Amino acid sequence: MARRRISIIIADDNDMMRSILRGMLRGEEYDVVGEARNGQLAIDMATRLKPDIVCMDVMMPEKNGIEALCEIKVAHPGIEVVMVTSNSDPDTVQESIQNGASAFIIKPFNAARVLDTLEKVSGRIRQTKP
């Protein structure tokens, strides 16, 4: 039996970073259903598209990733949010986890790290939403 595909929104203000992440997920068990270039768009897309996962940069215009994370988790607690950032400051990591982030990926990253992290999060999704 084929495993259920996981829907993902990529939220990052850097066009190249979104393109790199999208490329890593192509051909895997993921469907990139939307891309956002700021935190407010990520919130709007999460509400409209209800993805399984949002991959979210921390530093973005309009609303930063942590503000967007908080709003998404309040409105849609079942959406998993994976923070993707170059800011590995322990306070940022702790604040993200305390506000409901499922995982944290530090830039620069490689495809294996991204796919491994998303596979762990996807495993939890598949257990709760067959």
Coordinates of C-alpha atoms in Angstrom, one line a residue:
M1 CA 0.0 0.0 0.0
A2 CA 1.4 3.4 -0.9
R3 CA 2.1 5.8 1.9
R4 CA 0.0 9.0 2.0
R5 CA 1.7 11.9 0.5
I6 CA 2.5 14.8 2.8
S7 CA 1.5 18.3 1.9
I8 CA 4.0 21.1 2.6
I9 CA 4.1 24.9 2.5
I10 CA 7.5 26.5 2.2
A11 CA 7.7 29.9 3.9
D12 CA 11.0 31.8 3.3
D13 CA 11.6 35.3 2.1
N14 CA 14.6 34.1 0.0
D15 CA 13.5 32.9 -3.5
M16 CA 16.6 30.7 -3.8
M17 CA 16.0 29.0 -0.5
R18 CA 12.4 28.2 -1.4
S19 CA 13.7 26.8 -4.7
I20 CA 16.3 24.7 -3.0
L21 CA 13.8 23.2 -0.6
R22 CA 11.3 22.6 -3.3
G23 CA 14.0 20.8 -5.3
M24 CA 14.9 18.6 -2.4
L25 CA 11.3 17.5 -2.0
R26 CA 10.7 16.8 -5.6
G27 CA 10.3 13.1 -6.3
E28 CA 9.9 12.3 -2.6
E29 CA 6.7 11.6 -0.7
Y30 CA 5.8 15.3 -0.4
D31 CA 3.6 17.7 -2.4
V32 CA 4.7 21.4 -2.1
V33 CA 1.2 23.0 -2.2
G34 CA 2.3 26.5 -1.6
E35 CA 5.1 29.0 -1.1
A36 CA 5.1 32.2 1.0
R37 CA 7.7 35.0 1.1
N38 CA 6.6 36.3 4.5
G39 CA 5.0 35.3 7.8
Q40 CA 1.6 36.8 7.0
L41 CA 1.3 34.9 3.7
A42 CA 2.4 31.7 5.5
I43 CA -0.5 32.2 8.0
D44 CA -3.0 32.9 5.2
M45 CA -1.8 29.9 3.1
A46 CA -1.9 27.6 6.1
T47 CA -5.5 28.6 6.8
R48 CA -6.6 28.2 3.2
L49 CA -4.6 25.1 2.2
K50 CA -4.4 23.2 5.6
P51 CA -1.1 21.5 4.8
D52 CA 0.4 18.7 6.9
I53 CA 3.7 20.7 7.4
V54 CA 4.9 24.3 7.1
C55 CA 8.6 24.7 6.6
M56 CA 9.2 28.2 8.0
D57 CA 12.2 30.6 8.1
V58 CA 12.5 32.5 11.3
M59 CA 13.6 35.9 9.9
M60 CA 11.0 37.1 7.4
P61 CA 9.3 40.5 6.7
E62 CA 5.8 41.5 7.8
K63 CA 5.6 38.7 10.5
N64 CA 8.6 36.8 11.5
G65 CA 8.5 33.0 11.6
I66 CA 8.0 32.7 15.3
E67 CA 5.0 35.1 15.2
A68 CA 3.6 33.1 12.3
L69 CA 4.3 29.8 14.1
C70 CA 2.2 31.0 17.1
E71 CA -0.7 32.1 15.0
I72 CA -0.7 28.9 12.9
K73 CA -0.5 26.6 16.0
V74 CA -3.4 28.5 17.7
A75 CA -5.7 28.3 14.7
H76 CA -4.6 24.9 13.4
P77 CA -2.9 22.9 16.1
G78 CA -2.7 19.8 13.8
I79 CA -0.3 21.5 11.4
E80 CA 3.3 20.6 12.0
V81 CA 5.7 23.5 11.7
V82 CA 9.4 22.9 11.0
M83 CA 11.6 26.0 11.5
V84 CA 14.4 26.4 9.0
T85 CA 16.9 29.2 9.8
S86 CA 20.5 30.3 10.0
N87 CA 19.9 31.6 13.5
S88 CA 20.9 28.8 15.8
D89 CA 20.8 31.0 18.9
P90 CA 19.6 28.8 21.8
D91 CA 16.9 31.4 22.8
T92 CA 15.4 31.3 19.2
V93 CA 15.4 27.5 19.2
Q94 CA 13.8 27.3 22.7
E95 CA 11.2 30.0 21.8
S96 CA 10.3 28.0 18.7
I97 CA 9.9 24.7 20.5
Q98 CA 7.9 26.3 23.3
N99 CA 5.5 27.8 20.8
G100 CA 4.9 24.5 19.1
A101 CA 7.6 23.9 16.4
S102 CA 7.9 20.3 15.6
A103 CA 11.6 20.5 14.6
F104 CA 14.4 22.9 13.8
I105 CA 16.7 22.8 10.7
I106 CA 19.8 25.0 10.8
K107 CA 21.1 26.6 7.5
P108 CA 23.2 25.8 5.7
F109 CA 21.7 22.3 5.5
N110 CA 22.0 19.4 3.2
A111 CA 19.3 17.3 1.6
A112 CA 19.8 14.3 3.9
R113 CA 19.3 16.5 7.0
V114 CA 16.1 18.1 5.6
L115 CA 14.6 14.8 4.4
D116 CA 15.5 13.0 7.7
T117 CA 13.8 15.7 9.7
L118 CA 10.8 15.8 7.5
E119 CA 10.5 12.0 7.6
K120 CA 10.4 12.0 11.4
V121 CA 7.7 14.7 11.4
S122 CA 5.8 12.8 8.6
G123 CA 5.9 9.6 10.7
R124 CA 4.1 11.3 13.5
I125 CA 1.5 12.7 11.0
R126 CA 0.9 9.3 9.4
Q127 CA 0.3 7.8 12.9
T128 CA -2.4 10.4 13.7
K129 CA -3.9 11.0 10.2
P130 CA -3.8 7.8 8.1

